[in-house]
JSON list of C-alpha atoms and ligand atoms in Angstrom, two decimals:
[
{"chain": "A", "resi": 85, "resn": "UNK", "atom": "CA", "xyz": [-73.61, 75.51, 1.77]},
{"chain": "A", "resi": 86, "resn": "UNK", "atom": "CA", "xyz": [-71.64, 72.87, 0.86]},
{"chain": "A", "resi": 87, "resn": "UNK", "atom": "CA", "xyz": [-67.43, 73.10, 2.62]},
{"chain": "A", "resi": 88, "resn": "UNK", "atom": "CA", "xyz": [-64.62, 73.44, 0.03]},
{"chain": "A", "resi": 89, "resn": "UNK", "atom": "CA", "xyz": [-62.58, 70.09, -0.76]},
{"chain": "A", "resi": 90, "resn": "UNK", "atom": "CA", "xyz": [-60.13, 71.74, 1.96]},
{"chain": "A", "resi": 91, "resn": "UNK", "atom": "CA", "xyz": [-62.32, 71.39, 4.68]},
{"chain": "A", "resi": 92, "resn": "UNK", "atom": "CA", "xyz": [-63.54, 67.93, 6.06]},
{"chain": "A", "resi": 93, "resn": "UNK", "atom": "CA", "xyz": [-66.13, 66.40, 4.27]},
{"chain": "A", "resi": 94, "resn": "UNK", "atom": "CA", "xyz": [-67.94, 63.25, 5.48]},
{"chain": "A", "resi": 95, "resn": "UNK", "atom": "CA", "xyz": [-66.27, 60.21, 3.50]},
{"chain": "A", "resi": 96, "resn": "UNK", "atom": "CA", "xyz": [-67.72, 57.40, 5.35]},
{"chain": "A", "resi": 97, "resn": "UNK", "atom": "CA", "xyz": [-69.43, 55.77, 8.46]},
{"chain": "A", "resi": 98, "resn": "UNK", "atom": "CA", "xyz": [-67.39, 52.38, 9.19]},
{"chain": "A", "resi": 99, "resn": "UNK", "atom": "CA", "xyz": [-69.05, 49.64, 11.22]},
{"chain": "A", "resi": 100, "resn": "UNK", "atom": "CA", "xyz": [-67.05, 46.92, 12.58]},
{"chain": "A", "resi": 101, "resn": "UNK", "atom": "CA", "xyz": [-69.24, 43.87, 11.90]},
{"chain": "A", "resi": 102, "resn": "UNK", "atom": "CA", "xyz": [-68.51, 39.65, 12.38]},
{"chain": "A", "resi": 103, "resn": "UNK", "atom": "CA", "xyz": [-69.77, 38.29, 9.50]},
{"chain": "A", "resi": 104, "resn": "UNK", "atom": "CA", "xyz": [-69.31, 40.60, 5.93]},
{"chain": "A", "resi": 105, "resn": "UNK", "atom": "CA", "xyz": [-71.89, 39.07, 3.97]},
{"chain": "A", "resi": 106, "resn": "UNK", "atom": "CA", "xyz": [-74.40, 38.91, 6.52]},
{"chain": "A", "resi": 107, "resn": "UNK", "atom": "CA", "xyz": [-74.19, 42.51, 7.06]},
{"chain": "A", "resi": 108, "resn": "UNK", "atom": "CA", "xyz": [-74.46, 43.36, 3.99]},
{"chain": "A", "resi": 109, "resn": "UNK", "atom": "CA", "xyz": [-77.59, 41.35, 2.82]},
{"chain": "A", "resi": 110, "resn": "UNK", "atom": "CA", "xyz": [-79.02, 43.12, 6.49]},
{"chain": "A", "resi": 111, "resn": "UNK", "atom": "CA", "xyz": [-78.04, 46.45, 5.13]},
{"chain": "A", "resi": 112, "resn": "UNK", "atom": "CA", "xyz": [-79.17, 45.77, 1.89]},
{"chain": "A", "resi": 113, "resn": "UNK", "atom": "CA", "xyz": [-82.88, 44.50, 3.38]},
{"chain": "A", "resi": 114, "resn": "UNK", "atom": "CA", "xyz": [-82.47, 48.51, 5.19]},
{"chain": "A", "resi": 115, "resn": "UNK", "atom": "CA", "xyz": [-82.23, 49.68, 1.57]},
{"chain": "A", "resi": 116, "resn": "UNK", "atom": "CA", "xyz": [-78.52, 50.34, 0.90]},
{"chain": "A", "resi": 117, "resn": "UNK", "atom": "CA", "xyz": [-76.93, 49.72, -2.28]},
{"chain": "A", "resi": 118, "resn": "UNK", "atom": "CA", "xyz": [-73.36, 47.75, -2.09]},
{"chain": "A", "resi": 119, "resn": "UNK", "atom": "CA", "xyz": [-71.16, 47.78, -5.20]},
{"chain": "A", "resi": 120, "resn": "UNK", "atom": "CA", "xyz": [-69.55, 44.23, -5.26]},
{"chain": "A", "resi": 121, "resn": "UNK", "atom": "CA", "xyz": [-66.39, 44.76, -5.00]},
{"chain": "A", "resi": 122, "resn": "UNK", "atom": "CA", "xyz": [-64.77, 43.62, -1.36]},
{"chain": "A", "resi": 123, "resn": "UNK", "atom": "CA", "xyz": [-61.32, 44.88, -0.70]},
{"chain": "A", "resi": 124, "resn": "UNK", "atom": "CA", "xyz": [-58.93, 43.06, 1.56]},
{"chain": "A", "resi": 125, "resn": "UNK", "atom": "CA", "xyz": [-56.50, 45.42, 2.60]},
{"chain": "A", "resi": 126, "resn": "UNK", "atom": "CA", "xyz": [-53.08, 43.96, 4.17]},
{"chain": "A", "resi": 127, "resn": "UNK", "atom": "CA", "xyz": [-51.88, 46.84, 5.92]},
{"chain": "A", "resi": 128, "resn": "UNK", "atom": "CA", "xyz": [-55.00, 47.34, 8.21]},
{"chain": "A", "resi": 129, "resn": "UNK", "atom": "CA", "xyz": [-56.15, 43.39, 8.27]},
{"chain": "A", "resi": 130, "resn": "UNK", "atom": "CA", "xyz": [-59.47, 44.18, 7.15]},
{"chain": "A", "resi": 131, "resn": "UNK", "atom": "CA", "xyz": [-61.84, 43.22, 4.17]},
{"chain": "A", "resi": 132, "resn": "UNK", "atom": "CA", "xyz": [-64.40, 46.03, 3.38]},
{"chain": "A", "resi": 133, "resn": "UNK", "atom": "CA", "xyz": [-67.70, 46.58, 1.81]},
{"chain": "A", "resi": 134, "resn": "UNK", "atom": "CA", "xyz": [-68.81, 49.97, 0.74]},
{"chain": "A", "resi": 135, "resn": "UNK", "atom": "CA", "xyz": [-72.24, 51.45, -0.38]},
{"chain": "A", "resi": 136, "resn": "UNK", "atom": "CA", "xyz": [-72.85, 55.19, -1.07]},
{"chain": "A", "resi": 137, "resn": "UNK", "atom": "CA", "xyz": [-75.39, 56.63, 0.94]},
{"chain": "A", "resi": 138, "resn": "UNK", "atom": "CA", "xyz": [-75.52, 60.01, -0.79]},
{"chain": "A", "resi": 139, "resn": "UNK", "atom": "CA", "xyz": [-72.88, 61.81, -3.44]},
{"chain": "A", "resi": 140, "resn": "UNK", "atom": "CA", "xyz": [-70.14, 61.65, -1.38]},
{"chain": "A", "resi": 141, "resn": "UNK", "atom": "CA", "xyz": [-70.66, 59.63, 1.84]},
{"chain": "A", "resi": 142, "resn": "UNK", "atom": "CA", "xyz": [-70.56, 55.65, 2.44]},
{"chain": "A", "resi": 143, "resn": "UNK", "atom": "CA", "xyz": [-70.84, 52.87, 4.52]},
{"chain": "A", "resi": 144, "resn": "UNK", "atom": "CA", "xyz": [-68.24, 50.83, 5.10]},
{"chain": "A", "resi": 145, "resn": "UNK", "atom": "CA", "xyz": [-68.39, 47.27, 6.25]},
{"chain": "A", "resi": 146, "resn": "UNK", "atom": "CA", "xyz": [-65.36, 46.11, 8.35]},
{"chain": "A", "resi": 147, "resn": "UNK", "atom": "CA", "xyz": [-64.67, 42.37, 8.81]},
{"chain": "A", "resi": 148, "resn": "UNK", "atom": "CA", "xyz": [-61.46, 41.80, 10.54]},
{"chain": "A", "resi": 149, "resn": "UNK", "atom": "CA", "xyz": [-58.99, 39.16, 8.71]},
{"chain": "A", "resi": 150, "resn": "UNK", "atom": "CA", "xyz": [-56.73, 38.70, 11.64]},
{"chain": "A", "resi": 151, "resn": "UNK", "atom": "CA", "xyz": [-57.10, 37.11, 14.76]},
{"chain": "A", "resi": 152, "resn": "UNK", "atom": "CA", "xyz": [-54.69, 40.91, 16.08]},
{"chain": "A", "resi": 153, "resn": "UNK", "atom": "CA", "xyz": [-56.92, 43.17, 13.60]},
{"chain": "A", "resi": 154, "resn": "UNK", "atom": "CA", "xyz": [-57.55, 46.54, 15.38]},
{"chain": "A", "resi": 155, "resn": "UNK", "atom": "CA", "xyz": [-61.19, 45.44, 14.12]},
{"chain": "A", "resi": 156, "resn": "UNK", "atom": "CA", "xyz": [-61.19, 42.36, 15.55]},
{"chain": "A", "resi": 157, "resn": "UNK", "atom": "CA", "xyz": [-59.95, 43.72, 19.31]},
{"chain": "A", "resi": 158, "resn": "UNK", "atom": "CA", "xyz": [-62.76, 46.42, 18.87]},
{"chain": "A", "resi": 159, "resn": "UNK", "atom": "CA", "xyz": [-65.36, 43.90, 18.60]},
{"chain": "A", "resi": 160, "resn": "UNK", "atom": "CA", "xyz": [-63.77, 41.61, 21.51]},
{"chain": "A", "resi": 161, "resn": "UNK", "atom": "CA", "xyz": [-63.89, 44.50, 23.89]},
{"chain": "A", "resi": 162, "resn": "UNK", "atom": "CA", "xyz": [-67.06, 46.07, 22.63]},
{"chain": "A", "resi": 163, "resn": "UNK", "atom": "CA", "xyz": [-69.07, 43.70, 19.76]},
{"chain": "A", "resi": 164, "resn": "UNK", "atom": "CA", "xyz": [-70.01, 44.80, 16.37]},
{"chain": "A", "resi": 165, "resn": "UNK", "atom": "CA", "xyz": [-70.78, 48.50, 15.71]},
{"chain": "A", "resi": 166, "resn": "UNK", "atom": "CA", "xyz": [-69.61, 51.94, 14.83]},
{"chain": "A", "resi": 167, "resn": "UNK", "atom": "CA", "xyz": [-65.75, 52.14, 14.47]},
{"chain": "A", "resi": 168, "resn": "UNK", "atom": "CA", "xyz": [-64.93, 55.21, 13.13]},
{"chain": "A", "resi": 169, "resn": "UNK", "atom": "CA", "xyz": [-65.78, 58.45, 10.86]},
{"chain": "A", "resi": 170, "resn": "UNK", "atom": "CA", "xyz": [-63.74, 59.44, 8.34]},
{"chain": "A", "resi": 171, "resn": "UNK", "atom": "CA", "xyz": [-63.39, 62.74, 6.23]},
{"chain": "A", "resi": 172, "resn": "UNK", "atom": "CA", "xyz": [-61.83, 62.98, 3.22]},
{"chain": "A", "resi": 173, "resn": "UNK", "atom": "CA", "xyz": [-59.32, 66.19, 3.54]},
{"chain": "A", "resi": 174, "resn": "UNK", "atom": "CA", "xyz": [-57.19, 67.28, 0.09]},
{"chain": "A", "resi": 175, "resn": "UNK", "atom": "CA", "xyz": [-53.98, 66.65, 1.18]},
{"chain": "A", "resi": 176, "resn": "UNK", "atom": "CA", "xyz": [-53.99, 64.19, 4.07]},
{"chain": "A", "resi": 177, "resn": "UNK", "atom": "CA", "xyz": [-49.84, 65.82, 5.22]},
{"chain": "A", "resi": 178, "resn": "UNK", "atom": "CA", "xyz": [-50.91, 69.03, 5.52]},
{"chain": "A", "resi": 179, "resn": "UNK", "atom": "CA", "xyz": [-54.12, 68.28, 7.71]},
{"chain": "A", "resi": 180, "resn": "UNK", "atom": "CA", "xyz": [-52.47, 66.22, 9.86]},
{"chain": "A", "resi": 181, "resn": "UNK", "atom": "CA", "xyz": [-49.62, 68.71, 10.63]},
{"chain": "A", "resi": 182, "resn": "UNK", "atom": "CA", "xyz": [-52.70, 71.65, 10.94]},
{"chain": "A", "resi": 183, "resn": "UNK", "atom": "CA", "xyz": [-54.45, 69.17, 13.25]},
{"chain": "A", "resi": 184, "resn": "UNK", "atom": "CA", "xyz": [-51.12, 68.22, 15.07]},
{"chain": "A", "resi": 185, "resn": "UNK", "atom": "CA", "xyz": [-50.03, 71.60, 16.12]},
{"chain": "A", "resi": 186, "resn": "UNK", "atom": "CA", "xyz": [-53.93, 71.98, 17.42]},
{"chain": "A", "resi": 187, "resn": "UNK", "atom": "CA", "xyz": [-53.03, 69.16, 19.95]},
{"chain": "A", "resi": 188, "resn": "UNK", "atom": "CA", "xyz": [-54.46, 66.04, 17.77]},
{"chain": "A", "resi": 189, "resn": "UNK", "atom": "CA", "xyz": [-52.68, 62.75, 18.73]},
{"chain": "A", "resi": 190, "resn": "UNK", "atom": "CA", "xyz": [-52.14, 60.76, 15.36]},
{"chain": "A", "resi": 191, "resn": "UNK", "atom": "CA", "xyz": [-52.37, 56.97, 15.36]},
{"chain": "A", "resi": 192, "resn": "UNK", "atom": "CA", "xyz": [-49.43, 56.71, 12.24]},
{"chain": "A", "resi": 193, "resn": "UNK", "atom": "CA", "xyz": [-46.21, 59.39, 12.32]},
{"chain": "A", "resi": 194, "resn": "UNK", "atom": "CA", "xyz": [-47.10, 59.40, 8.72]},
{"chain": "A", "resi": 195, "resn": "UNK", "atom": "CA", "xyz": [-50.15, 58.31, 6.60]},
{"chain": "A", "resi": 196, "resn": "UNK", "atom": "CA", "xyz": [-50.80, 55.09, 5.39]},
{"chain": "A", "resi": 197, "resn": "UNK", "atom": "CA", "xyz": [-52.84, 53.08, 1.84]},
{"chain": "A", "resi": 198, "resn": "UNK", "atom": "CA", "xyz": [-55.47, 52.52, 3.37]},
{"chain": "A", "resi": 199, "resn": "UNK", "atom": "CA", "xyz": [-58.76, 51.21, 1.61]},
{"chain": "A", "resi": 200, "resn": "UNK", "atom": "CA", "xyz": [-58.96, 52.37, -2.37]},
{"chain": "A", "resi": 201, "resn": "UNK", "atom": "CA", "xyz": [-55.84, 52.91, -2.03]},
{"chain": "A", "resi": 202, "resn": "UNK", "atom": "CA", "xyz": [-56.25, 55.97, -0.31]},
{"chain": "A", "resi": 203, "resn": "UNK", "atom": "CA", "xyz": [-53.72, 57.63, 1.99]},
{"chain": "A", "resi": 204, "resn": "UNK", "atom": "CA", "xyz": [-54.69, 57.75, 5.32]},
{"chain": "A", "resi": 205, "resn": "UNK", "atom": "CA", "xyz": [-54.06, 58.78, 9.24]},
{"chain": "A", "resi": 206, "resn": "UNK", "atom": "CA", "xyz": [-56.50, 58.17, 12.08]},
{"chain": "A", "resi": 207, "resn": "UNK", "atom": "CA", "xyz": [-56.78, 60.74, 15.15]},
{"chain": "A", "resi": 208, "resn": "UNK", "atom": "CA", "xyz": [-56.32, 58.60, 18.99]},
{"chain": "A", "resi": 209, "resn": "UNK", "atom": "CA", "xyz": [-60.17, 58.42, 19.94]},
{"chain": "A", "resi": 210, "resn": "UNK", "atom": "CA", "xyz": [-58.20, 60.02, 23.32]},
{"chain": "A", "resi": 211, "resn": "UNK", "atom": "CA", "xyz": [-57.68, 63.35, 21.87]},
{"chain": "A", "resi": 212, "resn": "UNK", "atom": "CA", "xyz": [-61.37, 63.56, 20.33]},
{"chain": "A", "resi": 213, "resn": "UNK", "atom": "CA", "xyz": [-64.11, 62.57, 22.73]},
{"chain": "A", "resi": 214, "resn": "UNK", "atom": "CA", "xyz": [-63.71, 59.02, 22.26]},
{"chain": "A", "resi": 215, "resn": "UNK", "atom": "CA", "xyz": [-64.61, 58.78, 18.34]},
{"chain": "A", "resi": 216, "resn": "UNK", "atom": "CA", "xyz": [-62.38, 57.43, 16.51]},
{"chain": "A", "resi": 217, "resn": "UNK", "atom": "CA", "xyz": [-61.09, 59.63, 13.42]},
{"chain": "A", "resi": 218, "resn": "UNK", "atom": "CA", "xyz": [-59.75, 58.50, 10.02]},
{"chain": "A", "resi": 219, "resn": "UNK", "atom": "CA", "xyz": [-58.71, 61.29, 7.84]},
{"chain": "A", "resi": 220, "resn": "UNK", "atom": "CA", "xyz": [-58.48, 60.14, 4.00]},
{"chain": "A", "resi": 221, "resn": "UNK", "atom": "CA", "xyz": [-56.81, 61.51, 0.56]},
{"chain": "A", "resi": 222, "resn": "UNK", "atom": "CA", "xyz": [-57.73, 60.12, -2.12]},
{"chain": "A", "resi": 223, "resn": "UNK", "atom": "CA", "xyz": [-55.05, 58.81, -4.55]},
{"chain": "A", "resi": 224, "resn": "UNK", "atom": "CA", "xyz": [-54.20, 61.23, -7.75]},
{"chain": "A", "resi": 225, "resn": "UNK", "atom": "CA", "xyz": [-56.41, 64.06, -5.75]},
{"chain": "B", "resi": 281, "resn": "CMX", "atom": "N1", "xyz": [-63.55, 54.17, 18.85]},
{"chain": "B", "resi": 281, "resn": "CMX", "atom": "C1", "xyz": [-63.49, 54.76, 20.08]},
{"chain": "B", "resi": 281, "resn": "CMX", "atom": "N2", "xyz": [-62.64, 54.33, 21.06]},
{"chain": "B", "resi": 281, "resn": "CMX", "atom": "C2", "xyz": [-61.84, 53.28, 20.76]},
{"chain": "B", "resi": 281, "resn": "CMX", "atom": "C3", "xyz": [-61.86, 52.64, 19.52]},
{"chain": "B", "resi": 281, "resn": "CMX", "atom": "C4", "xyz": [-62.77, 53.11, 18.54]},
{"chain": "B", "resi": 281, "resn": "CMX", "atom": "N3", "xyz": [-62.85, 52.56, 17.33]},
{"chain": "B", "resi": 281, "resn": "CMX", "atom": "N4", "xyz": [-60.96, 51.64, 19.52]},
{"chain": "B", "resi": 281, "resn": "CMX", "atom": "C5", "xyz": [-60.38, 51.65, 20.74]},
{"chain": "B", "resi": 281, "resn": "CMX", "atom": "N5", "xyz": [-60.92, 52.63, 21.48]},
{"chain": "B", "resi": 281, "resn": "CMX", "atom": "C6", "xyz": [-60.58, 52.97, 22.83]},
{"chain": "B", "resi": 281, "resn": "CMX", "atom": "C7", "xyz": [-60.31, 51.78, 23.70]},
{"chain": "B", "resi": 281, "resn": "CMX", "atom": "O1", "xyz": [-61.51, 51.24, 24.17]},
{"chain": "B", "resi": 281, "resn": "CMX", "atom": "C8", "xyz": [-59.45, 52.38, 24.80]},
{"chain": "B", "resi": 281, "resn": "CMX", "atom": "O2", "xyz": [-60.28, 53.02, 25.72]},
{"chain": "B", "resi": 281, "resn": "CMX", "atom": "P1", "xyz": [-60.06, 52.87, 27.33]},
{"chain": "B", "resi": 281, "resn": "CMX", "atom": "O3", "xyz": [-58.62, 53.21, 27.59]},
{"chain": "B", "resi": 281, "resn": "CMX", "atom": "O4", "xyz": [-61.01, 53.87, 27.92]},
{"chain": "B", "resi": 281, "resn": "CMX", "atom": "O5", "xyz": [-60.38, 51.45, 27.64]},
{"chain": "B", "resi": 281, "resn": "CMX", "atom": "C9", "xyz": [-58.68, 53.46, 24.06]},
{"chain": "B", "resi": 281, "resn": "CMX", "atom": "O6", "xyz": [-59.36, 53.69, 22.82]},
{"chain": "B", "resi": 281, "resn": "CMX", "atom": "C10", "xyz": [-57.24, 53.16, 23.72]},
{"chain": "B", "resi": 281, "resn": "CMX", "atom": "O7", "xyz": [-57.09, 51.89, 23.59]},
{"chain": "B", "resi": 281, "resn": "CMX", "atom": "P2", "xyz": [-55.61, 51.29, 23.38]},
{"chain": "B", "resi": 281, "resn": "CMX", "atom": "O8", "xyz": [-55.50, 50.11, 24.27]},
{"chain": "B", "resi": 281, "resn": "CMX", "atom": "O9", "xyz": [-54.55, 52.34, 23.42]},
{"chain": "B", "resi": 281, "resn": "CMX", "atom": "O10", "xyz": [-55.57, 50.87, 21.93]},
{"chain": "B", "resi": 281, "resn": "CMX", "atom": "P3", "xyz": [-56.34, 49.73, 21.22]},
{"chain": "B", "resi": 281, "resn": "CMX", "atom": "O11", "xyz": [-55.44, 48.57, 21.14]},
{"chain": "B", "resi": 281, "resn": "CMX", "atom": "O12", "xyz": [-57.73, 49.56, 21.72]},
{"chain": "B", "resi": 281, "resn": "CMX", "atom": "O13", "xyz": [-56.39, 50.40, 19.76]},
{"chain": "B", "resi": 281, "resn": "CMX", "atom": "C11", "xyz": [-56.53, 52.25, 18.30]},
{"chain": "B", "resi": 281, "resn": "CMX", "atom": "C12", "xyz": [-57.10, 51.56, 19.54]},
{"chain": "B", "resi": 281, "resn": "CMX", "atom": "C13", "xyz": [-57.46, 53.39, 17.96]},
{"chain": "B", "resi": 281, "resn": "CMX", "atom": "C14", "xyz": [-55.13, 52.76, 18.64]},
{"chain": "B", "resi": 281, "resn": "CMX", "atom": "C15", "xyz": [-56.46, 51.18, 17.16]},
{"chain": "B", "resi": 281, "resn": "CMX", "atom": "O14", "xyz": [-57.76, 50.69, 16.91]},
{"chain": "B", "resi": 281, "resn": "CMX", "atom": "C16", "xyz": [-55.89, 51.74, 15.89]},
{"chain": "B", "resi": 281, "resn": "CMX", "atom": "O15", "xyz": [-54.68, 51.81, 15.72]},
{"chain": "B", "resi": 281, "resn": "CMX", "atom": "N6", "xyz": [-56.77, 52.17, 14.94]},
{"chain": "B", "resi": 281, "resn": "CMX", "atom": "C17", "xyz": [-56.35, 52.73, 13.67]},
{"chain": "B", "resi": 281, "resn": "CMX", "atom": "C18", "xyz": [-56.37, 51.72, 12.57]},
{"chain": "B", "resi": 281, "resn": "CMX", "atom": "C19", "xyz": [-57.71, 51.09, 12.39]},
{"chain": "B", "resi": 281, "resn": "CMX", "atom": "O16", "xyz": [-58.67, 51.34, 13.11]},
{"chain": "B", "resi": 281, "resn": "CMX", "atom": "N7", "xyz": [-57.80, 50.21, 11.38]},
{"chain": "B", "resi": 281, "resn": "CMX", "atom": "C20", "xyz": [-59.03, 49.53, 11.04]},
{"chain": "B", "resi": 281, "resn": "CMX", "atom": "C21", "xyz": [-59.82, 50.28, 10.00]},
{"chain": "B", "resi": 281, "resn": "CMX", "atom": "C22", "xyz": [-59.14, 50.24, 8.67]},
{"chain": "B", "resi": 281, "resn": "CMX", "atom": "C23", "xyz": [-59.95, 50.78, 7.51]},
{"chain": "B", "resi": 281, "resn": "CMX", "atom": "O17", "xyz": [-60.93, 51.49, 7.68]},
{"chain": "B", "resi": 281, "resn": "CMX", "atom": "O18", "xyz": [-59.54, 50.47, 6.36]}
]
């Protein structure tokens, strides 16, 4: 059974990659399907691609635009490859303050636009295992 829009629910996969383009035409080749839109988005230094890979969940492309890009340190300590998960919760506050008094450590006091211009908080990938964690409202929701 599907969870309720107040649980988590799988919003995307992101993948911290070098070149955008390049990554997309390889992703395409896999059989993915990118809209065309890329987003640069100030805040985190990033430009994204997305493409769906079922009603609700994606795959997002991260190409760092800064040389100090959490993206771009990632992929100097690491190279390219999974970044983070992200859920899409109804009200990203609320979560946060549920997950907080569970013992989450938040990245942000308080959520950010992120990409879409969705408001967003990621959970330390020190307080989960080692994945990082984006959680995700999306705007008029
Ligand atoms: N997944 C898992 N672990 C990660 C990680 C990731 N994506 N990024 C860093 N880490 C690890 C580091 O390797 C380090 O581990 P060790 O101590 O064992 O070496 C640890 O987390 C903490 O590292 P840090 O030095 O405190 O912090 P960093 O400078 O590496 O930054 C983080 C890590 C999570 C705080 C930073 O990446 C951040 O603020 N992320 C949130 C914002 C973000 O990721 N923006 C890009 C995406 C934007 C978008 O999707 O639109």
């Amino acid at each position: 059974m599907l969870p309720e829009l107040d649980d988590c629910i799988l919003d995307h996969v992101a993948i911290a990659v070098n070149d955008l383009e390049e990554s997309v035409k390889m992703y395409t080749d896999l059989g993915l399907n990118f809209s065309e839109e890329r987003e640069v988005v100030e805040e985190q230094k990033v430009k994204t691609a997305f493409a769906h890979i079922d009603t609700n969940a994606h795959i997002e492309l991260l190409k760092a635009t800064s040389e100090d890009s959490a993206i771009q340190k990632f992929i100097d300590k690491n190279g390219p490859g999974i970044h983070h998960l992200c859920f899409k919760v109804k009200d990203v506050v609320s979560k946060q303050e549920d997950l907080l008094s569970k013992g989450f450590r938040f990245i942000y006091t308080d959520p950010k636009i992120g990409a879409g211009n969705c408001l967003v908080n990621f959970i330390h990938p020190k307080s989960t295992g080692g994945v990082l964690i984006e959680i995700s409202q999306k705007p008029n929701s």
